Short mmCIF file of C-alpha atoms and ligand atoms in Angstrom, two decimals:
data_model
loop_
_atom_site.label_atom_id
_atom_site.label_comp_id
_atom_site.label_asym_id
_atom_site.label_seq_id
_atom_site.Cartn_x
_atom_site.Cartn_y
_atom_site.Cartn_z
CA MET A 91 26.31 -15.13 -1.44
CA GLN A 92 26.84 -18.37 -0.74
CA GLY A 93 24.00 -21.20 -1.80
CA PRO A 94 22.36 -21.69 -5.22
CA GLN A 95 23.11 -20.13 -8.47
CA ILE A 96 20.03 -18.06 -8.94
CA GLU A 97 21.00 -16.11 -12.29
CA PRO A 98 20.75 -18.99 -14.61
CA LEU A 99 17.78 -20.26 -13.22
CA VAL A 100 15.38 -17.76 -14.82
CA GLU A 101 16.25 -17.47 -18.86
CA ASP A 102 14.56 -13.95 -19.60
CA ASP A 103 14.91 -12.96 -23.41
CA ARG A 104 12.95 -10.05 -23.80
CA GLU A 105 13.95 -9.15 -27.42
CA ARG A 106 13.33 -12.75 -28.79
CA GLY A 107 10.57 -13.69 -26.96
CA THR A 108 11.26 -16.37 -24.68
CA PHE A 109 11.11 -16.92 -20.91
CA ARG A 110 11.48 -20.07 -18.82
CA VAL A 111 12.13 -21.22 -15.54
CA HIS A 112 14.12 -23.82 -14.15
CA ARG A 113 11.96 -26.12 -12.31
CA SER A 114 14.73 -26.70 -9.14
CA THR A 115 13.12 -23.43 -7.98
CA PHE A 116 10.26 -25.41 -7.22
CA THR A 117 11.81 -28.15 -5.58
CA ASP A 118 15.39 -27.85 -4.05
CA PRO A 119 15.63 -27.16 -0.19
CA ALA A 120 18.34 -24.35 -0.52
CA ILE A 121 16.09 -22.41 -2.98
CA LEU A 122 13.65 -21.97 -0.19
CA GLU A 123 16.09 -21.30 2.45
CA ARG A 124 17.23 -18.48 0.40
CA GLU A 125 13.50 -17.22 -0.30
CA ARG A 126 12.73 -17.46 3.34
CA SER A 127 15.76 -14.60 3.91
CA GLU A 128 15.75 -12.46 0.49
CA ILE A 129 11.76 -12.50 0.31
CA PHE A 130 9.61 -13.72 3.10
CA ASP A 131 12.18 -11.64 5.19
CA ARG A 132 12.18 -8.61 3.31
CA CYS A 133 8.66 -7.98 2.10
CA TRP A 134 5.52 -6.60 3.52
CA LEU A 135 3.25 -9.44 4.15
CA TYR A 136 -0.60 -9.52 5.18
CA ALA A 137 -1.18 -10.25 8.86
CA GLY A 138 -5.19 -9.57 9.11
CA HIS A 139 -7.86 -7.00 8.78
CA GLU A 140 -8.27 -4.26 11.11
CA SER A 141 -12.04 -5.18 11.25
CA GLU A 142 -10.71 -8.42 13.03
CA LEU A 143 -9.86 -6.32 16.15
CA ARG A 144 -12.97 -4.06 16.50
CA ASN A 145 -12.87 -3.84 20.27
CA PRO A 146 -10.10 -2.99 23.17
CA GLY A 147 -8.92 -6.60 23.82
CA ASP A 148 -9.83 -8.07 20.69
CA TYR A 149 -6.96 -10.65 19.39
CA ILE A 150 -6.16 -12.69 16.62
CA THR A 151 -3.23 -14.97 16.58
CA ARG A 152 -1.78 -16.46 13.28
CA LYS A 153 1.18 -17.67 11.01
CA VAL A 154 2.69 -14.96 9.43
CA GLY A 155 6.17 -15.14 7.33
CA GLY A 156 6.66 -18.51 9.15
CA ARG A 157 6.35 -16.83 12.85
CA PRO A 158 3.49 -17.21 15.11
CA LEU A 159 2.02 -13.82 16.02
CA LEU A 160 -0.46 -12.42 18.45
CA LEU A 161 -2.03 -9.56 17.04
CA THR A 162 -4.20 -7.43 19.57
CA ARG A 163 -6.20 -4.15 20.12
CA ASP A 164 -5.25 -2.49 23.48
CA ALA A 165 -7.17 -0.62 25.97
CA ASN A 166 -6.47 2.64 24.08
CA GLY A 167 -7.30 1.17 21.03
CA GLN A 168 -3.96 0.67 19.35
CA ARG A 169 -3.60 -2.40 17.37
CA ARG A 170 0.01 -4.03 17.84
CA ALA A 171 1.38 -6.78 16.12
CA PHE A 172 3.71 -9.19 18.63
CA LEU A 173 5.78 -12.38 18.12
CA ASN A 174 3.65 -15.23 20.05
CA SER A 175 6.69 -16.46 21.66
CA CYS A 176 6.83 -16.55 25.83
CA THR A 177 10.39 -14.71 26.75
CA HIS A 178 10.20 -16.97 29.39
CA ARG A 179 11.28 -20.49 27.56
CA GLY A 180 9.66 -19.91 24.49
CA ASN A 181 5.83 -21.15 24.45
CA ALA A 182 3.28 -19.32 22.70
CA VAL A 183 1.55 -17.42 25.60
CA CYS A 184 -1.69 -17.35 23.50
CA ARG A 185 -3.14 -20.63 22.08
CA GLU A 186 -6.49 -19.46 20.58
CA ARG A 187 -7.18 -18.42 17.11
CA SER A 188 -9.32 -15.36 18.06
CA GLY A 189 -11.37 -13.80 21.41
CA ASN A 190 -11.12 -11.04 23.73
CA ALA A 191 -9.00 -10.80 26.87
CA ARG A 192 -7.30 -8.43 29.29
CA VAL A 193 -4.08 -10.57 29.65
CA PHE A 194 -2.63 -13.23 28.44
CA THR A 195 -1.34 -16.10 30.40
CA CYS A 196 1.69 -18.77 29.24
CA PHE A 197 0.21 -22.06 29.87
CA TYR A 198 3.60 -23.70 30.49
CA HIS A 199 4.73 -21.67 33.64
CA ALA A 200 1.98 -18.79 34.11
CA TRP A 201 4.01 -15.90 32.93
CA SER A 202 1.25 -13.13 32.05
CA PHE A 203 1.29 -10.30 29.77
CA ASN A 204 -1.32 -7.45 29.06
CA LEU A 205 -2.21 -6.21 25.43
CA GLU A 206 0.45 -3.60 25.39
CA GLY A 207 3.01 -6.74 25.32
CA SER A 208 4.11 -6.22 29.05
CA LEU A 209 5.29 -8.95 31.27
CA VAL A 210 2.25 -8.04 34.46
CA GLY A 211 2.57 -10.96 36.14
CA LEU A 212 4.89 -14.23 36.91
CA PRO A 213 4.30 -16.80 39.78
CA GLY A 214 7.45 -16.93 42.06
CA GLU A 215 8.73 -13.04 41.37
CA ASP A 216 11.06 -13.35 44.51
CA ALA A 217 13.31 -16.52 42.90
CA TYR A 218 14.84 -14.13 40.39
CA SER A 219 18.05 -11.53 41.15
CA ALA A 220 18.28 -8.03 40.81
CA ALA A 221 19.75 -8.32 37.54
CA PHE A 222 15.87 -9.70 36.21
CA ASP A 223 14.44 -6.63 34.57
CA LYS A 224 11.00 -7.41 33.89
CA LYS A 225 10.43 -4.28 31.59
CA GLN A 226 12.79 -5.93 29.20
CA MET A 227 10.92 -9.34 29.39
CA GLY A 228 7.32 -8.30 27.64
CA LEU A 229 6.50 -9.89 24.07
CA LYS A 230 8.70 -8.96 21.27
CA PRO A 231 6.36 -6.56 19.07
CA VAL A 232 7.27 -7.61 15.20
CA PRO A 233 10.02 -5.21 13.41
CA ARG A 234 6.97 -3.05 11.41
CA PHE A 235 3.41 -3.27 11.60
CA GLU A 236 1.30 -0.83 9.24
CA SER A 237 -1.53 -0.57 7.85
CA TYR A 238 -2.90 0.22 4.68
CA ARG A 239 -7.33 1.21 4.40
CA GLY A 240 -7.64 -1.43 6.95
CA MET A 241 -5.40 -4.16 5.87
CA MET A 242 -2.53 -4.81 8.51
CA PHE A 243 0.92 -5.89 7.11
CA VAL A 244 4.04 -7.05 8.86
CA CYS A 245 7.35 -7.15 7.98
CA PHE A 246 10.36 -8.69 9.63
CA ASP A 247 13.09 -6.39 8.44
CA PRO A 248 13.21 -2.86 9.99
CA ASP A 249 14.49 -1.08 7.35
CA ILE A 250 12.02 -1.73 4.47
CA ILE A 251 10.18 1.26 2.66
CA ASP A 252 7.10 2.45 3.89
CA LEU A 253 4.16 0.02 2.99
CA PRO A 254 2.32 2.87 0.43
CA THR A 255 5.56 3.24 -1.28
CA TYR A 256 5.81 -0.85 -1.10
CA LEU A 257 2.19 -1.18 -2.72
CA GLY A 258 3.24 1.49 -5.33
CA ASP A 259 0.63 1.11 -8.11
CA ALA A 260 -1.38 -1.80 -6.65
CA ARG A 261 -2.95 0.83 -4.58
CA GLU A 262 -5.16 1.70 -7.23
CA TYR A 263 -6.76 -1.67 -7.86
CA ILE A 264 -6.93 -2.71 -4.00
CA ASP A 265 -8.48 0.72 -3.51
CA ALA A 266 -11.12 -0.30 -6.24
CA MET A 267 -11.64 -3.35 -4.36
CA LEU A 268 -12.09 -1.76 -1.45
CA ASP A 269 -14.36 1.43 -2.40
CA TYR A 270 -16.81 -1.27 -3.69
CA GLY A 271 -17.66 -1.80 0.25
CA GLY A 272 -18.60 1.67 0.50
CA ASP A 273 -17.13 3.31 3.93
CA GLU A 274 -16.41 0.06 5.80
CA VAL A 275 -15.55 -3.37 4.59
CA GLU A 276 -15.48 -6.40 7.11
CA ILE A 277 -13.70 -9.83 7.39
CA VAL A 278 -16.52 -12.39 7.96
CA PRO A 279 -15.43 -14.37 10.92
CA GLY A 280 -14.39 -17.85 10.16
CA ALA A 281 -11.20 -18.58 7.62
CA GLN A 282 -11.04 -21.29 5.12
CA ALA A 283 -7.55 -22.91 6.21
CA TYR A 284 -6.13 -25.82 3.85
CA SER A 285 -2.78 -26.96 2.70
CA MET A 286 -1.45 -28.56 -0.76
CA ARG A 287 1.40 -30.40 -1.53
CA ALA A 288 2.96 -28.16 -4.42
CA ASN A 289 5.62 -25.47 -4.07
CA TRP A 290 4.40 -21.94 -3.02
CA LYS A 291 5.08 -20.18 -6.49
CA LEU A 292 2.65 -22.54 -8.15
CA LEU A 293 0.08 -20.69 -6.40
CA VAL A 294 1.08 -17.46 -7.46
CA GLU A 295 0.95 -18.50 -10.95
CA ASN A 296 -2.15 -20.13 -10.65
CA SER A 297 -3.94 -17.07 -9.17
CA ILE A 298 -3.26 -14.94 -11.82
CA ASP A 299 -3.81 -17.67 -14.53
CA ALA A 300 -6.52 -17.15 -17.08
CA TYR A 301 -5.51 -19.30 -19.25
CA HIS A 302 -6.02 -22.21 -16.93
CA VAL A 303 -9.43 -21.72 -16.24
CA MET A 304 -11.28 -23.16 -19.37
CA SER A 305 -9.25 -26.54 -19.38
CA THR A 306 -9.12 -26.86 -15.86
CA HIS A 307 -12.29 -25.49 -14.56
CA GLN A 308 -14.72 -27.12 -17.50
CA ARG A 309 -17.43 -28.49 -14.89
CA TYR A 310 -18.03 -24.90 -13.61
CA PHE A 311 -18.21 -23.30 -16.74
CA ARG A 312 -20.20 -25.75 -18.52
CA GLN A 313 -22.37 -27.39 -16.20
CA PHE A 314 -22.56 -25.21 -13.02
CA LEU A 315 -22.95 -21.77 -14.47
CA PRO A 316 -25.69 -22.82 -16.89
CA ASP A 317 -27.25 -24.05 -13.69
CA ILE A 318 -27.70 -21.27 -11.91
CA GLY A 319 -28.89 -19.36 -15.51
CA MET A 320 -25.84 -17.76 -16.50
CA ASP A 321 -24.43 -18.05 -20.45
CA PRO A 322 -20.61 -19.55 -19.97
CA ASN A 323 -20.13 -17.75 -23.58
CA GLN A 324 -20.08 -14.66 -22.18
CA TRP A 325 -16.58 -15.54 -20.25
CA ILE A 326 -15.32 -18.28 -22.59
CA GLY A 327 -17.21 -17.73 -25.65
CA PRO A 328 -14.72 -16.97 -28.81
CA GLY A 329 -13.48 -13.38 -28.38
CA SER A 330 -14.34 -13.50 -24.59
CA MET A 331 -10.41 -12.70 -23.77
CA SER A 332 -10.05 -9.89 -26.26
CA ALA A 333 -11.42 -7.48 -23.52
CA THR A 334 -9.02 -8.82 -20.53
CA ARG A 335 -5.84 -7.64 -19.59
CA GLY A 336 -2.51 -8.89 -17.70
CA ILE A 337 -0.78 -6.14 -16.15
CA ALA A 338 2.66 -5.77 -14.27
CA LEU A 339 3.11 -3.25 -11.95
CA ASN A 340 6.27 -2.04 -9.41
CA ASN A 341 7.61 -4.29 -7.27
CA GLY A 342 6.35 -7.95 -8.80
CA HIS A 343 2.68 -7.14 -8.34
CA ALA A 344 0.90 -7.62 -10.82
CA LEU A 345 -3.13 -8.56 -11.93
CA ILE A 346 -5.41 -9.58 -14.52
CA GLU A 347 -8.58 -8.09 -15.08
CA SER A 348 -11.76 -8.49 -16.98
CA PRO A 349 -15.29 -6.90 -17.69
CA LEU A 350 -17.44 -8.87 -15.13
CA LEU A 351 -20.59 -10.38 -16.60
CA PRO A 352 -24.49 -9.22 -15.50
CA THR A 353 -25.12 -10.70 -12.70
CA PRO A 354 -27.69 -13.17 -12.35
CA LEU A 355 -29.19 -12.67 -9.15
CA THR A 356 -32.98 -11.27 -9.26
CA GLY A 357 -35.19 -9.65 -6.53
CA SER A 358 -34.42 -7.75 -3.71
CA ALA A 359 -30.78 -8.87 -3.64
CA LYS A 360 -30.84 -7.54 -7.24
CA LEU A 361 -32.30 -4.25 -6.35
CA GLU A 362 -29.92 -3.91 -3.40
CA LEU A 363 -26.65 -4.46 -5.88
CA GLU A 364 -28.60 -1.85 -8.17
CA GLY A 365 -28.55 0.54 -4.74
CA ILE A 366 -24.88 0.02 -4.37
CA ARG A 367 -24.16 0.90 -7.88
CA ALA A 368 -25.94 4.23 -7.57
CA THR A 369 -24.24 4.57 -4.39
CA LEU A 370 -21.06 4.08 -6.27
CA ASP A 371 -21.98 6.31 -9.26
CA GLU A 372 -22.71 9.20 -6.53
CA LYS A 373 -19.67 8.86 -4.50
CA PHE A 374 -16.88 8.41 -7.26
CA GLY A 375 -18.34 9.53 -10.75
CA LYS A 376 -19.52 7.26 -13.13
CA GLU A 377 -16.34 6.49 -14.50
CA ARG A 378 -14.53 5.63 -11.76
CA ALA A 379 -17.66 3.60 -10.54
CA SER A 380 -17.55 1.48 -13.34
CA ARG A 381 -13.52 0.80 -12.91
CA ILE A 382 -15.07 -0.32 -9.14
CA ALA A 383 -18.01 -2.20 -10.35
CA ASP A 384 -17.80 -3.35 -13.62
CA TYR A 385 -14.32 -5.65 -13.60
CA SER A 386 -13.34 -8.70 -12.29
CA ARG A 387 -9.73 -8.16 -11.11
CA ASN A 388 -7.23 -11.09 -9.47
CA ILE A 389 -4.50 -8.90 -7.91
CA PHE A 390 -1.29 -10.35 -7.03
CA ILE A 391 0.38 -8.30 -3.87
CA TYR A 392 4.16 -9.63 -4.22
CA PRO A 393 5.06 -12.18 -2.63
CA ASN A 394 1.85 -13.97 -1.06
CA LEU A 395 -1.08 -11.98 -1.07
CA ILE A 396 -4.22 -12.48 -3.57
CA LEU A 397 -7.29 -10.47 -3.63
CA ILE A 398 -10.09 -11.97 -5.49
CA SER A 399 -12.38 -9.10 -6.14
CA MET A 400 -14.93 -11.37 -7.89
CA TRP A 401 -15.14 -13.24 -4.82
CA ARG A 402 -14.46 -10.50 -2.31
CA THR A 403 -11.56 -13.01 -1.06
CA VAL A 404 -7.97 -12.44 0.76
CA ARG A 405 -5.92 -15.23 0.26
CA THR A 406 -2.18 -15.27 1.39
CA PHE A 407 0.10 -18.58 1.70
CA TYR A 408 3.55 -19.61 3.23
CA PRO A 409 6.06 -22.82 2.24
CA VAL A 410 6.26 -24.98 5.09
CA SER A 411 8.61 -26.87 2.74
CA PRO A 412 9.58 -27.08 -1.22
CA ASP A 413 6.59 -28.88 -1.80
CA PHE A 414 3.94 -28.11 0.60
CA ILE A 415 2.11 -24.82 1.52
CA GLU A 416 -0.74 -23.79 4.04
CA ILE A 417 -3.29 -21.43 2.86
CA ASP A 418 -5.42 -19.12 4.45
CA ALA A 419 -8.50 -17.38 2.75
CA TRP A 420 -10.78 -15.18 4.32
CA ALA A 421 -14.17 -13.13 2.97
CA LEU A 422 -14.22 -9.22 2.87
CA LEU A 423 -17.41 -7.81 2.31
CA PRO A 424 -19.21 -4.68 2.48
CA GLU A 425 -20.23 -4.26 6.42
CA ASN A 426 -23.67 -3.15 6.04
CA GLU A 427 -25.24 -4.99 3.12
CA SER A 428 -27.99 -8.04 3.90
CA GLN A 429 -27.93 -11.03 5.53
CA GLU A 430 -29.82 -12.37 2.07
CA LEU A 431 -26.71 -10.53 -0.37
CA ARG A 432 -24.13 -11.93 1.93
CA GLU A 433 -25.72 -15.35 1.82
CA ARG A 434 -25.37 -15.26 -2.08
CA ARG A 435 -21.84 -14.00 -2.13
CA PHE A 436 -21.19 -17.07 0.22
CA GLU A 437 -22.96 -19.34 -2.09
CA ASN A 438 -21.31 -18.12 -5.00
CA PHE A 439 -17.73 -17.87 -2.82
CA ILE A 440 -18.14 -21.56 -1.59
CA SER A 441 -19.38 -22.97 -5.12
CA PHE A 442 -15.95 -21.98 -6.94
CA LEU A 443 -13.09 -21.05 -4.27
CA GLY A 444 -14.16 -23.72 -1.08
CA PRO A 445 -12.27 -26.04 -0.43
CA ALA A 446 -14.98 -28.43 -1.98
CA GLY A 447 -16.06 -26.51 -4.85
CA PHE A 448 -15.46 -26.56 -8.41
CA GLY A 449 -12.78 -24.15 -8.44
CA THR A 450 -10.26 -25.26 -5.69
CA PRO A 451 -9.85 -28.96 -6.16
CA ASP A 452 -9.32 -28.40 -9.49
CA ASP A 453 -6.45 -26.50 -8.76
CA VAL A 454 -4.95 -28.07 -6.07
CA SER A 455 -5.35 -31.38 -8.81
CA GLY A 456 -3.08 -29.29 -11.25
CA LEU A 457 -0.58 -27.83 -8.88
CA GLU A 458 -0.10 -31.53 -7.19
CA GLY A 459 0.26 -32.89 -10.73
CA CYS A 460 2.79 -30.39 -11.40
CA GLN A 461 5.00 -30.70 -8.28
CA ARG A 462 4.93 -34.45 -8.77
CA ALA A 463 6.14 -34.02 -12.36
CA PHE A 464 9.02 -31.80 -11.28
CA ALA A 465 10.36 -35.33 -10.45
CA SER A 466 11.59 -35.80 -13.84
CA GLN A 467 13.56 -32.83 -13.88
CA LYS A 468 16.44 -33.95 -14.80
CA GLU A 469 15.15 -34.83 -18.28
CA VAL A 470 12.09 -32.17 -18.43
CA GLY A 471 14.09 -29.34 -16.86
CA TRP A 472 12.16 -25.93 -17.75
CA SER A 473 8.45 -24.28 -17.37
CA ASP A 474 8.02 -21.95 -20.29
CA ILE A 475 6.09 -18.84 -19.01
CA SER A 476 6.87 -16.89 -22.15
CA ARG A 477 2.80 -16.42 -23.44
CA GLY A 478 2.09 -13.38 -24.96
CA MET A 479 5.39 -11.57 -25.34
CA GLY A 480 5.37 -9.29 -27.82
CA ARG A 481 2.02 -8.20 -27.74
CA ALA A 482 -0.58 -6.16 -25.63
CA PRO A 483 -1.06 -8.75 -22.98
CA LEU A 484 -4.28 -10.15 -22.40
CA ALA A 485 -5.01 -11.98 -18.74
CA SER A 486 -4.68 -15.35 -20.65
CA ASP A 487 -1.45 -14.62 -21.18
CA GLU A 488 2.02 -14.96 -18.89
CA LEU A 489 3.03 -11.41 -18.33
CA GLN A 490 1.89 -10.98 -14.94
CA MET A 491 3.85 -14.38 -14.11
CA ARG A 492 6.87 -12.96 -15.83
CA ALA A 493 6.31 -9.75 -13.28
CA PHE A 494 6.67 -11.76 -10.21
CA TRP A 495 9.91 -14.01 -11.52
CA ARG A 496 11.34 -11.16 -12.47
CA ARG A 497 11.55 -9.66 -9.00
CA TRP A 498 11.79 -13.07 -7.23
CA GLN A 499 15.10 -13.60 -9.51
CA ALA A 500 15.82 -9.75 -8.31
CA MET A 501 15.42 -10.25 -4.92
CA MET A 502 17.23 -13.62 -4.66
CA LEU A 503 20.28 -11.94 -6.22
CA GLY A 504 19.87 -9.73 -3.10
CA ALA A 505 18.48 -6.64 -4.99
CA ASP A 506 17.88 -3.38 -2.74
CA GLY A 507 16.46 -1.09 -5.52
CA PRO A 508 13.60 -1.07 -8.22
CA THR A 509 13.06 -4.20 -10.56
CA ASP A 510 11.79 -3.60 -14.63
CA CYS A 511 8.96 -6.52 -14.11
CA SER A 512 7.41 -5.67 -17.74
CA ASP A 513 8.08 -7.33 -20.94
CA GLY A 514 9.36 -3.75 -22.17
CA SER A 515 8.03 -0.41 -22.91
CA GLU A 516 5.94 -1.36 -26.17
CA THR A 517 3.99 -3.96 -23.70
CA ALA A 518 3.99 -2.27 -20.43
CA VAL A 519 0.94 -1.08 -18.76
CA ALA A 520 3.19 -0.08 -15.78
CA THR A 521 7.06 -0.36 -15.10
CA THR A 522 7.62 2.16 -12.65
CA ALA A 523 9.22 0.54 -9.66
CA THR A 524 9.69 2.38 -6.59
CA GLN A 525 11.95 0.26 -4.31
FE1 LIG B 814 5.87 -19.18 29.12
FE2 LIG B 814 7.43 -20.45 30.73
S1 LIG B 814 7.37 -20.67 28.62
S2 LIG B 814 5.63 -19.09 31.29
FE1 LIG B 815 -7.97 -21.94 -10.94
#
């Protein structure tokens, strides 16, 4: 394989307990080029949720894996995913973010495509020769398109393993997040779309990093939480981390998990939450209901999806350049809860994760600061990610990041098979790799 030497960029010594990553992985355009072909073109990528295509004719457009996509629900109710690029001379056939339509008419020369992607009309059709085959000129479907419990994924590699196998052990944790919504969850219309002058892998690390929360997000813990009647010491007091876990799963997926604090809600919203809990107890039994409702988890699905259970958030991102990413985040909420509870969830979500909340601007500042300082990599060349090696990993350790980087290195080297993403048998929670 031509291009950058990957092997020396991740130094992983499980015996000694050292792990470091060279900072050129965050800045080198040749690395990003390889990431596009070896990672983003070969992994399942989150594209949307089935609740966004509820009725025949519904459609959404978005960028996934660097490509413009058009997702539709056709007249028979089947959901489809196409490249949103006209087969005539390339323009986007749909320029809206979402809506309901029977046909999509390209703005440029007015070719029209139906919900199944077929070319159904073009001005001046008689100008084309007999060799022009209209049937071959439909919108191009993405090579692979599958859903897991309503979450729609695409893959640009036609030979990828099926989605459930790819998700592997992560399914248990995704299920726990989705089961909280009872039978149905939905994406609330609207998204938070923002960008950051930082490498995409910094956001992977940050999204499963409990080590930074006390230092980076002091205002939230020391000021905001007491203001809304919560005791921050339950989260950040001495010993609070000991009940947490960092978990490396298969295929580079990973998560952090911590017990959830008692809710500060009162009145009817509190009663409604208690009702949800009673329903979960009944449906799943007390033990599983506790696994679902009593823990906060940040679940990382390799390579670029984060599910944040506390804020019921789905977040994905993609690199535009080595030092710039675009991020999209949606709220995934139970369908049938009251307006009041929904508003309280949104307040909670926006107060921390909103682009102007207490959390996200801090993180943007942290990550952009790292990226700027990588200019000194000739002198300060390595980032240390060894925290917690050799012990049962806590959420404030860095096993979950090492899991990502181990899979990253393997895929960048062209691996087809599984990768052991754990620190070693004594500290691993789950190491089975299925790809
Ligand atoms: Fe779409 Fe010409 S590019 S009709
Ligand atoms: Fe943060």
